[in-house]
Coordinates of C-alpha atoms and ligand atoms in Angstrom, one line a residue:
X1 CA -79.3 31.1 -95.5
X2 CA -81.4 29.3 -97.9
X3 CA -79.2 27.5 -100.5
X4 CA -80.6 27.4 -104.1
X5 CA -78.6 25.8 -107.3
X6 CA -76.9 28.3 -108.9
X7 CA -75.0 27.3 -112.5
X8 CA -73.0 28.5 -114.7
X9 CA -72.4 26.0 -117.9
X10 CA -71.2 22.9 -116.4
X11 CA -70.8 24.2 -113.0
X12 CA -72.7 24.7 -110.3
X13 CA -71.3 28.0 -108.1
X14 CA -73.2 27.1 -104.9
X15 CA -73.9 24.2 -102.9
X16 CA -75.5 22.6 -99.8
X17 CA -74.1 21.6 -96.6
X18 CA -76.7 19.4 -95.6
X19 CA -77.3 17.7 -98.4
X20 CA -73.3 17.0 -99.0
X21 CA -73.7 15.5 -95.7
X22 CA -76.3 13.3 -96.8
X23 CA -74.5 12.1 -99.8
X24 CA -71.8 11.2 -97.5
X25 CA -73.8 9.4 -95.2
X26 CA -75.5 7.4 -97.8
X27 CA -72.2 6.3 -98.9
X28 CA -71.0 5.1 -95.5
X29 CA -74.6 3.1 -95.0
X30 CA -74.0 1.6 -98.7
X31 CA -70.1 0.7 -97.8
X32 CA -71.5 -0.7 -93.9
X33 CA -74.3 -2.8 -95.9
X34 CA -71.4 -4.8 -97.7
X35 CA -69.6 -6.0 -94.9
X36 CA -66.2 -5.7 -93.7
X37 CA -63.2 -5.4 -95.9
X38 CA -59.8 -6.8 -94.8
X39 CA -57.9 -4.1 -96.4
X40 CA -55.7 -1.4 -95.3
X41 CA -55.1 0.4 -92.1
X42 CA -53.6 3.4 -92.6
X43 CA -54.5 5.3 -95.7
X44 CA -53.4 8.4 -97.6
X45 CA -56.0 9.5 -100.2
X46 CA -55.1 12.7 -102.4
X47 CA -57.8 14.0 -104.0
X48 CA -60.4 12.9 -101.3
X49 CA -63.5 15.3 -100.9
X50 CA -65.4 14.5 -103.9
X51 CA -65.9 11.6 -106.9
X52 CA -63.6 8.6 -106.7
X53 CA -61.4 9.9 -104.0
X54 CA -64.0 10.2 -101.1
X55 CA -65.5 6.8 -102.4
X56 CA -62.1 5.8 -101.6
X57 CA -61.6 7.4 -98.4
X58 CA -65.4 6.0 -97.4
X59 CA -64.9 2.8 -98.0
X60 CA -61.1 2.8 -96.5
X61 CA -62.6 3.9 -93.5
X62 CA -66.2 2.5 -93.2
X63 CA -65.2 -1.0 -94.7
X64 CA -61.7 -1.5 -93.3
X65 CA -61.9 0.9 -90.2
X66 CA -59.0 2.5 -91.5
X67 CA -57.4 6.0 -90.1
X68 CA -57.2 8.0 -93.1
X69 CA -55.7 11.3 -94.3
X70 CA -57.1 12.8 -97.0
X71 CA -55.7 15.8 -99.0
X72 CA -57.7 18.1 -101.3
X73 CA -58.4 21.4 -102.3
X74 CA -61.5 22.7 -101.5
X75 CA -63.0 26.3 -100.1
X76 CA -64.6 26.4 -96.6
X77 CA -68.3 28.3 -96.9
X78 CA -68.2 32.4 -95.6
X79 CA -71.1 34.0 -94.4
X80 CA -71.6 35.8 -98.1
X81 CA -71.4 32.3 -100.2
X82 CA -71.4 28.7 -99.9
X83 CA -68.3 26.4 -99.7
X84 CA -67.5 23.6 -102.2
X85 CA -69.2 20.1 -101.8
X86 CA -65.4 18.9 -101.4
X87 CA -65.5 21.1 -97.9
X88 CA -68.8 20.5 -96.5
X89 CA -68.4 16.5 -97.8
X90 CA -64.9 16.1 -95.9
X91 CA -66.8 18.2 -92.5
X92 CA -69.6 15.2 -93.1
X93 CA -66.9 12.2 -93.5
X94 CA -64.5 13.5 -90.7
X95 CA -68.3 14.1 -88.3
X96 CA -69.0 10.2 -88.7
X97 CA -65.6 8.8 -88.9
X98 CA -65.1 10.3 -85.6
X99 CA -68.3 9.4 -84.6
X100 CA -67.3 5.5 -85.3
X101 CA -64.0 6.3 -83.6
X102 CA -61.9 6.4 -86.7
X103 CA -58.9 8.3 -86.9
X104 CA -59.6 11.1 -90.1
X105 CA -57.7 14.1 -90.5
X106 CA -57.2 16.3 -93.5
X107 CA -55.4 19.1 -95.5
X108 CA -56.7 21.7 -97.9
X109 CA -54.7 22.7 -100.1
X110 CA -52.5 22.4 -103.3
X111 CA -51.6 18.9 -103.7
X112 CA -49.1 19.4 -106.6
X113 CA -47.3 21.8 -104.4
X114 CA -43.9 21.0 -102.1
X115 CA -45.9 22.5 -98.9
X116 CA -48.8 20.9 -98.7
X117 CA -46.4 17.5 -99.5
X118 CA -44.6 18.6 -96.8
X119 CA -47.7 19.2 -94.2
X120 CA -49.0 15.7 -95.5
X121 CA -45.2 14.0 -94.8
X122 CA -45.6 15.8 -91.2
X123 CA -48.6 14.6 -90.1
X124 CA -48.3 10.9 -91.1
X125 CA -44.9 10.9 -89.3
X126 CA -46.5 12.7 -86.2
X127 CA -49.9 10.4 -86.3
X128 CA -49.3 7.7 -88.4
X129 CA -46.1 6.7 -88.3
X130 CA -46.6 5.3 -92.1
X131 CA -49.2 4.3 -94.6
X132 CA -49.8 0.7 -96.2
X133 CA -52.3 2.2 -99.0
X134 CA -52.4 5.6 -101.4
X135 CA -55.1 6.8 -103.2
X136 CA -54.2 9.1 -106.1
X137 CA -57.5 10.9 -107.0
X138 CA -56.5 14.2 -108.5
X139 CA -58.4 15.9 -111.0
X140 CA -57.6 19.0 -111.7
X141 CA -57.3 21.6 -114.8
X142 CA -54.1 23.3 -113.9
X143 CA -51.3 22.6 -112.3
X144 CA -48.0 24.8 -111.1
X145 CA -44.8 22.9 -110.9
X146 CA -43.4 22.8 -107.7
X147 CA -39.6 22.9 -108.8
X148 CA -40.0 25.4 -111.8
X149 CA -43.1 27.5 -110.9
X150 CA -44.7 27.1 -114.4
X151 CA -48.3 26.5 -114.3
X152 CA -49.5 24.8 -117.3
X153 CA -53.4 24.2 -118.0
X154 CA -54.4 21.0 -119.5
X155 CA -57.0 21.2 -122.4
X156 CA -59.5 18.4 -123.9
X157 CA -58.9 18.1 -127.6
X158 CA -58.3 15.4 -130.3
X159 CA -55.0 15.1 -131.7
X160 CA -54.6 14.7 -135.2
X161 CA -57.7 16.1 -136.5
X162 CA -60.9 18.0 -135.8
X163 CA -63.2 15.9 -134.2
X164 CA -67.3 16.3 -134.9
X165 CA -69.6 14.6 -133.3
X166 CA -72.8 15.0 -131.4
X167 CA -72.9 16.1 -127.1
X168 CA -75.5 17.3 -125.3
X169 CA -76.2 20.4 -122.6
X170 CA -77.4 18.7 -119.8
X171 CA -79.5 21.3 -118.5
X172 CA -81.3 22.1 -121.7
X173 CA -81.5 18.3 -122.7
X174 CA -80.1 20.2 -126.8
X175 CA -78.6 17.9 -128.4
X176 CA -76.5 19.1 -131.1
X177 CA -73.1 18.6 -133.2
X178 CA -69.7 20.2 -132.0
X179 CA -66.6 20.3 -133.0
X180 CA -63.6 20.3 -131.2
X181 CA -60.5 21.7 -132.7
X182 CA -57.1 19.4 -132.4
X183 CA -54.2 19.9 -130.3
X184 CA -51.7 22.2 -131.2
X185 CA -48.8 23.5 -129.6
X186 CA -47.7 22.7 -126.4
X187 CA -51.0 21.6 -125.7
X188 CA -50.1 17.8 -125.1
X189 CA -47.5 18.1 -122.9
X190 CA -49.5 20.6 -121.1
X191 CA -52.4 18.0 -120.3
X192 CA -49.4 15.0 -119.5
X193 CA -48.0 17.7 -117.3
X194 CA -51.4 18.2 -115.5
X195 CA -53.3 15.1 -115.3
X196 CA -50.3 13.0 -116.1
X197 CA -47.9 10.5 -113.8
X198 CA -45.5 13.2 -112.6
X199 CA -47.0 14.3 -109.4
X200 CA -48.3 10.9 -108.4
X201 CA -44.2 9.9 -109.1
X202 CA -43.2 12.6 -106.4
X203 CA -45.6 11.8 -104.0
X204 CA -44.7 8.1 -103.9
X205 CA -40.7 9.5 -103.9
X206 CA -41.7 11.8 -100.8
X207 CA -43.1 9.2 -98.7
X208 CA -40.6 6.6 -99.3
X209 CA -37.6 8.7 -99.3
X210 CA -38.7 9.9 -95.6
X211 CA -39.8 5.9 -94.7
X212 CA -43.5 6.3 -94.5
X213 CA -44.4 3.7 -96.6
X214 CA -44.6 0.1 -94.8
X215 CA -43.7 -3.1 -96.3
X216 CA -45.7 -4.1 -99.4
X217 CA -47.6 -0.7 -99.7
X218 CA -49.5 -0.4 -102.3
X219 CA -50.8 2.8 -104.5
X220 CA -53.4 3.1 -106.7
X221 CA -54.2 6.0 -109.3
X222 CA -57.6 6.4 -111.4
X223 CA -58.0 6.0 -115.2
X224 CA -60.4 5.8 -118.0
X225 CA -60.5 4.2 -121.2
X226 CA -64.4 4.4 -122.2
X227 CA -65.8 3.6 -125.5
X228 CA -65.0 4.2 -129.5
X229 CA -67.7 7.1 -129.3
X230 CA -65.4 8.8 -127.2
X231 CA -62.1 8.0 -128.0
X232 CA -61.2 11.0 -130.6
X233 CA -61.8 13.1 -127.7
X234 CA -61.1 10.8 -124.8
X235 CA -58.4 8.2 -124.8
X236 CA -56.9 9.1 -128.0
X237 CA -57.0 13.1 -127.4
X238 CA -54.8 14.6 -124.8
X239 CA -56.1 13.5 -121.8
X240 CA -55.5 10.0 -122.9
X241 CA -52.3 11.1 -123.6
X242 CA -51.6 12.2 -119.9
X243 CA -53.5 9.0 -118.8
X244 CA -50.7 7.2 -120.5
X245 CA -48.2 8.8 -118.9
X246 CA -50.4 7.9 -115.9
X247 CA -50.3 4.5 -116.6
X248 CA -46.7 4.0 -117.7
X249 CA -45.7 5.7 -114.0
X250 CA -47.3 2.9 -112.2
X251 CA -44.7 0.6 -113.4
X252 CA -41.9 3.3 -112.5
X253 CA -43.0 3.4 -108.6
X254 CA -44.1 -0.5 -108.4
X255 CA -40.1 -0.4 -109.7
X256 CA -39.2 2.5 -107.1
X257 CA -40.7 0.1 -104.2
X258 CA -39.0 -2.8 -105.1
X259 CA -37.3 -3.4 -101.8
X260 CA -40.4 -2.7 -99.7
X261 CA -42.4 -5.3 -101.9
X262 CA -44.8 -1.8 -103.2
X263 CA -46.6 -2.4 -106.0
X264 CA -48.3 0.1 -107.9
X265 CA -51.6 -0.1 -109.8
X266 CA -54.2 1.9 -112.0
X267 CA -57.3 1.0 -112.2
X268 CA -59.8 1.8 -115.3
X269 CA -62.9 2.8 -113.3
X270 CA -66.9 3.7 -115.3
X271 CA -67.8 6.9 -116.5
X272 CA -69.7 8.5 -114.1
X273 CA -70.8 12.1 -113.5
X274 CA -68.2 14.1 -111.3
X275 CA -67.4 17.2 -111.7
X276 CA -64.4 16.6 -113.7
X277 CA -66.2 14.5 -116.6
X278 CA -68.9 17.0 -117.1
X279 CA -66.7 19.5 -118.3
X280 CA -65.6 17.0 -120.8
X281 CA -67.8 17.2 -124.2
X282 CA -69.5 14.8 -125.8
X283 CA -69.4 12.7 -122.4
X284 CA -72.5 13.5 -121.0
X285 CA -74.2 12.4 -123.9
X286 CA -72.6 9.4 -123.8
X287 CA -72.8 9.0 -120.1
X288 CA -76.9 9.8 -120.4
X289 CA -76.9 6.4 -123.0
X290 CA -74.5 4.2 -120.6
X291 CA -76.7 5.0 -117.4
X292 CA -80.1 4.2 -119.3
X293 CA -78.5 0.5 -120.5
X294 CA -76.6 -0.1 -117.5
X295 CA -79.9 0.8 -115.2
X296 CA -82.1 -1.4 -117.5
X297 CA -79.5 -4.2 -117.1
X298 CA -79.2 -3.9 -113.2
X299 CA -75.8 -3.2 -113.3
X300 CA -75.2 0.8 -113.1
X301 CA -73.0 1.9 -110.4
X302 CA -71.8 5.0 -108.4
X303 CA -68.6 6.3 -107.2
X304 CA -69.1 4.0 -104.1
X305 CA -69.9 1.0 -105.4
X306 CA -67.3 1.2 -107.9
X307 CA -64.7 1.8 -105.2
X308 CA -66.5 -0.9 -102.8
X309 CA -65.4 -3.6 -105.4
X310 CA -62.5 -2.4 -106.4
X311 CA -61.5 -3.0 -102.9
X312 CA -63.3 -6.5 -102.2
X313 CA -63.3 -8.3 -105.2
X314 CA -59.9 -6.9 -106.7
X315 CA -57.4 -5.2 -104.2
X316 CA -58.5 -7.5 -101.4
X317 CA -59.8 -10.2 -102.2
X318 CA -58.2 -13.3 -102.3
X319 CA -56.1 -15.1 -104.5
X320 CA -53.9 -13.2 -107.7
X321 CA -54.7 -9.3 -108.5
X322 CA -57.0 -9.9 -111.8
X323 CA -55.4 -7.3 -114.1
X324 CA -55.6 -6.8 -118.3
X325 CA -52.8 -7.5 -120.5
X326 CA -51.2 -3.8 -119.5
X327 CA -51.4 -4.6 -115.7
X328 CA -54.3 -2.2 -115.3
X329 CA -57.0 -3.5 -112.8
X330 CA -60.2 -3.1 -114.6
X331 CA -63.6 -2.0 -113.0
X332 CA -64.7 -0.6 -115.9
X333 CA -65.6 -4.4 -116.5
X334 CA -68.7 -3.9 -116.7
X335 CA -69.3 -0.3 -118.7
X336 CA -67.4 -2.3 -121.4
X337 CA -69.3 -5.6 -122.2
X338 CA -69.9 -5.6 -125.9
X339 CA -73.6 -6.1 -125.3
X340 CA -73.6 -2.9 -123.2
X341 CA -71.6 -1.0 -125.8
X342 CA -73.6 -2.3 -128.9
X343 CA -76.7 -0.7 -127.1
X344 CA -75.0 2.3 -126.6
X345 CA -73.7 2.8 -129.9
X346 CA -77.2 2.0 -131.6
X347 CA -79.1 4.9 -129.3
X348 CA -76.0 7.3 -130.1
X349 CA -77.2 7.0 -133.7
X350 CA -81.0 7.6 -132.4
X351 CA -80.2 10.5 -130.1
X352 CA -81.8 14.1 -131.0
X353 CA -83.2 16.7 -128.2
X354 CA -86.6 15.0 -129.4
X355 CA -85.6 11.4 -128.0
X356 CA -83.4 11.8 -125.6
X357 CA -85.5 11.8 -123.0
X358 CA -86.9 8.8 -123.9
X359 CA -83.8 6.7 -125.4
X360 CA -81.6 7.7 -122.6
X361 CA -81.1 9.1 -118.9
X362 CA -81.0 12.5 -119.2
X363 CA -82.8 13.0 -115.9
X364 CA -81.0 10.9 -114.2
X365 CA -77.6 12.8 -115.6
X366 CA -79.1 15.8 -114.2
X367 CA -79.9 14.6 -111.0
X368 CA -76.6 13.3 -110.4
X369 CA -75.2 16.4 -111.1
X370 CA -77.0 18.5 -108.7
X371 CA -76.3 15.9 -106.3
X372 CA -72.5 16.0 -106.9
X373 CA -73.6 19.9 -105.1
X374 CA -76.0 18.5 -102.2
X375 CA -79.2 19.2 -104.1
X376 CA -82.2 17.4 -105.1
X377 CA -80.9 14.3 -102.6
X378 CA -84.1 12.8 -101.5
X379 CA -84.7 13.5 -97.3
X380 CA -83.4 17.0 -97.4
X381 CA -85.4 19.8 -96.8
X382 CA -84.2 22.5 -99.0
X383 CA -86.7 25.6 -97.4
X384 CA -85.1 24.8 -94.4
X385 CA -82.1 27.5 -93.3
X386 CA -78.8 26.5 -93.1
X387 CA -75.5 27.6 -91.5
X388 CA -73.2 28.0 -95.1
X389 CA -70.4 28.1 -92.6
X390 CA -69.4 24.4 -91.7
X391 CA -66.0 23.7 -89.8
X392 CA -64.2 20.5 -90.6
X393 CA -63.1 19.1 -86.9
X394 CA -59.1 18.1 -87.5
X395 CA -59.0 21.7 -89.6
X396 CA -60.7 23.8 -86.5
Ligands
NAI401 P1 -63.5 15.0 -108.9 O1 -63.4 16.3 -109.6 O2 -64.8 14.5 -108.3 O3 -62.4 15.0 -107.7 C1 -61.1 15.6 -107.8 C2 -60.5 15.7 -106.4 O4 -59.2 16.3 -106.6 C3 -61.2 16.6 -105.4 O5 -61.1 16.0 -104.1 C4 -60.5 17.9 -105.5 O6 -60.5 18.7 -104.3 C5 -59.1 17.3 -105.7 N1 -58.1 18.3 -106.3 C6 -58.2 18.9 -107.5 N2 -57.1 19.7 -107.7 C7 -56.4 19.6 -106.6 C8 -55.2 20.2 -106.1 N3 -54.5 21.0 -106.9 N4 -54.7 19.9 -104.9 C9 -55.4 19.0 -104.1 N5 -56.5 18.4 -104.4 C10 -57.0 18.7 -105.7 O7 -62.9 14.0 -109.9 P2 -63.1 12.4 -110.2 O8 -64.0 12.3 -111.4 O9 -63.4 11.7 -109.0 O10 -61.7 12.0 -110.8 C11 -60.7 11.4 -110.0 C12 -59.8 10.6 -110.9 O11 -60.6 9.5 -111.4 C13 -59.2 11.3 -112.1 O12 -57.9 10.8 -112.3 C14 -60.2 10.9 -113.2 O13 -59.5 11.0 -114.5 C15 -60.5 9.5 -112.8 N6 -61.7 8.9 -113.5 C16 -62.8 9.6 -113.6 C17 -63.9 9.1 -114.2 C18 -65.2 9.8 -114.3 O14 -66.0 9.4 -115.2 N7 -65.5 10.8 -113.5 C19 -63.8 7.7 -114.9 C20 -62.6 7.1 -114.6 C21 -61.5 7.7 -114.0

C-alpha cells in the first residue's frame, strides 16, 4: 500500500515502514560515526521502540556492541492499516543488530503489568543470564496497577491555579492563548501513579530479587526540568509532580542495590519532539523557539545524540559521574545556558502566527514530527508501495 500521513490533533494514525527504518538506520550510522563506547554489555531498555528509549537501545548496541532486550508496547501493521513507528522501528533495529551480529530480542507488551515482567525476568535468565545496565523509558498516559487492577490516567495541568499562556498548533503554525485548568481531585496522584517512580521501583525489585542484576548495575530513568515558560504546566504541574516521585525513587533502588554496588540515576535530558511531549501544551511553542536558538548556536540535538553523550561523556566516561546538587545527571546542559534561555524568552514575547515562521522553527517542529512516523525523511520514496505488514525477527 501506499502510506500517506494521516493526523488527528497531535497524532499521527499511520505510519511508514520504510521510512522508520531509515530513521533507525540514521541513528546507528550517527552512533558508529562517534566511536566506540566502553559501556555495558547486557542491557535491558523498557520503553525501547521510540524517543529516548531506542536512542538508548541504539547506542547500547551500536556504540558498546551490547545484546539488548528491549520492552515496549507497540502494534504490529495488518493488511487494513499501518503499525506504529515503535513496531516497524524495533523490526529496523533488531534487522541491523542482527546484521552486526548483536544479540536483540524484544517484548510487546504492557510493561507496567506482572506478565510482561515476568516474560522479560524469563528471557534474561534463559539468554542473558543478567543485565549490568537498565534503561527506564516509559511514557505512557495510563497505567493499570498490577497488584490492584486500578487503571489511573495521568493528566497535564498546573496545580494551584489556572495557568494562561500562549502554545501553538503545529500543523496550522496558530498561535494563540490557552488556558489550562488546575488539578483537582485525584488528579495528582493519578499522574505520580502513572509517570511516577513506582513501576521503575518494581522493575529494579523484580530483577534483583531473582539475581539478574550483576555487580555494580546501574539504572537509569528519564526526566525533564525545562524552562520558567513552562514550568506552571511542566515541572511545577503534575507531571513534575510524578517526575519527583521519579527522581526521589532513584535514591530508593541506588539504596535497594546497596550490596551489589547498583547505583541508580536520572538524568534531565532536552526537550525534544516525541510523541509524548507533543501532546503536552504550550511545549511545542516553546520547543519551535529552543530549536531555532539552539540550531543557530550549533548546538541542537536529537534523541541520539543526547543519548550518545549521555553515555560517553557522563555514564562512561572517565573519572567521577558529574551530577547537580540533587544527584541528577544533567544533559539538559546545554537547553539550559542562560544565554539560550534569555533568547528564548525574548522571541516568546515576539511570537504570533505572523512571526513565527520567521522567529522560530516551526518547520523544523513539523518535520520532526512526521518523522517521529517515517515521513518526509529525506531518501525515501514515498510513491513507492510498501508491505504495512513488517515481522520483527526474535517476535516471528
Ligand atoms: P516516547 O513516547 O517516544 O516513548 C515511549 C516508549 O514507552 C515507547 O517505546 C512506548 O512503546 C513505550 N511504552 C509506553 N507505554 C508502555 C507500556 N504500558 N508498556 C510498555 N511500553 C510502553 O517518549 P519519550 O519522549 O522518549 O519519553 C521517554 C522518557 O523521557 C519519559 O520519561 C519522558 O518524560 C522523558 N523525557 C522526554 C523529553 C521530551 O522532550 N520528549 C525530555 C526529557 C525527558
Amino acid at each position: 500500500m501506499i502510506i500517506e500521513p494521516r493526523t488527528r490533533g497531535f497524532i499521527c494514525l499511520t505510519s511508514h515502514p520504510t521510512g522508520c527504518a531509515q530513521n533507525v538506520k540514521n541513528q546507528i550510522d550517527y552512533v558508529q560515526s562517534k566511536g566506540a563506547i566502553d559501556g555495558a554489555k547486557k542491557v535491558l531498555v523498557i520503553g525501547a521502540s521510540t524517543g529516548f528509549g531506542l536512542a538508548s537501545r541504539i547506542t547500547s548496541a551500536f556504540g558498546s556492541d551490547a545484546a539488548t532486550i528491549g520492552v515496549f508496547f507497540d502494534k504490529p501493521g495488518t493488511e487494513k492499516r499501518p503499525g506504529s513507528p515503535g513496531f516497524y522501528n524495533t523490526a529496523a533495529f533488531e534487522k541491523q543488530a542482527h546484521a552486526a551480529g548483536l544479540y536483540a530480542k524484544s517484548i510487546n507488551g504492557d510493561a507496567f503489568s506482572n506478565e510482561i515482567k515476568r516474560q522479560t525476568l524469563d528471557l534474561i535468565k534463559k539468554d542473558l543470564g543478567q543485565v549490568d545496565l537498565v534503561i527506564y523509558s516509559l511514557a505512557s498516559p495510563v497505567r493499570t496497577h498490577p497488584d490492584t487492577g486500578v487503571r489511573y490516567k495521568s493528566v497535564l495541568k498546573p496545580i494551584g491555579g489556572v495557568f494562561t499562556n500562549k502554545t501553538v498548533d503545529f500543523h496550522t503554525g496558530t498561535v494563540s492563548e490557552i488556558s489550562i485548568n488546575p488539578a483537582e481531585g485525584d488528579d495528582i496522584s493519578n499522574t505520580v501513579a502513572v509517570m511516577g517512580g513506582e513501576d521503575w521501583g518494581m522493575w529494579m525489585n523484580a530483577l534483583k530479587e531473582e539475581n539478574l542484576l550483576s555487580e555494580n548495575a546501574t539504572t537509569v530513568a528519564y526526566s525533564y526540568i525545562g524552562p520558567s515558560l513552562t514550568e506552571a504546566v511542566y515541572r511545577k504541574g503534575t507531571i513534575g509532580a510524578a517526575k519527583d516521585d521519579l527522581e526521589a525513587t532513584a535514591f530508593t533502588i541506588t539504596e535497594n542495590l546497596k550490596e551489589l554496588g547498583g547505583k541508580a540515576y536520572v538524568s534531565v535530558n532536552k526537550a525534544l519532539v516525541t510523541q509524548a511531549s507533543s501532546a503536552i501544551p504550550v511545549i511545542p511553542l516553546y520547543i519551535s523557539l529552543l530549536y531555532k536558538v539552539m540550531k543557530a548556536e550549533g548546538i541542537h540535538e536529537g534523541c541520539v545524540e543526547q543519548i550518545q553523550r549521555l553515555y560517553s561523556e557522563r555514564l562512561y566516561a572517565e573519572g567521577d559521574l558529574l551530577v547537580d546538587d540533587k544527584g541528577r545527571i544533567r544533559i539538559d546542559d546545554w537547553e539550559m545556558r542562560a544565554d539560550v534561555q534569555a533568547k528564548v524568552a525574548e522571541l516568546w514575547k515576539e511570537a504570533t502566527t505572523d512571526s513565527l515562521p520567521n522567529i522560530g522553527d516551526l518547520a523544523g517542529y513539523s518535520n520532526e514530527f512526521f518523522n517521529l512516523f517515517g515521513f518526509k525523511v529525506d531518501g525515501v520514496n514515498y510513491d513507492e508501495d510498501v508491505n504495512e505488514v513488517v515481522e520483527i525477527p526474535s517476535m516471528q
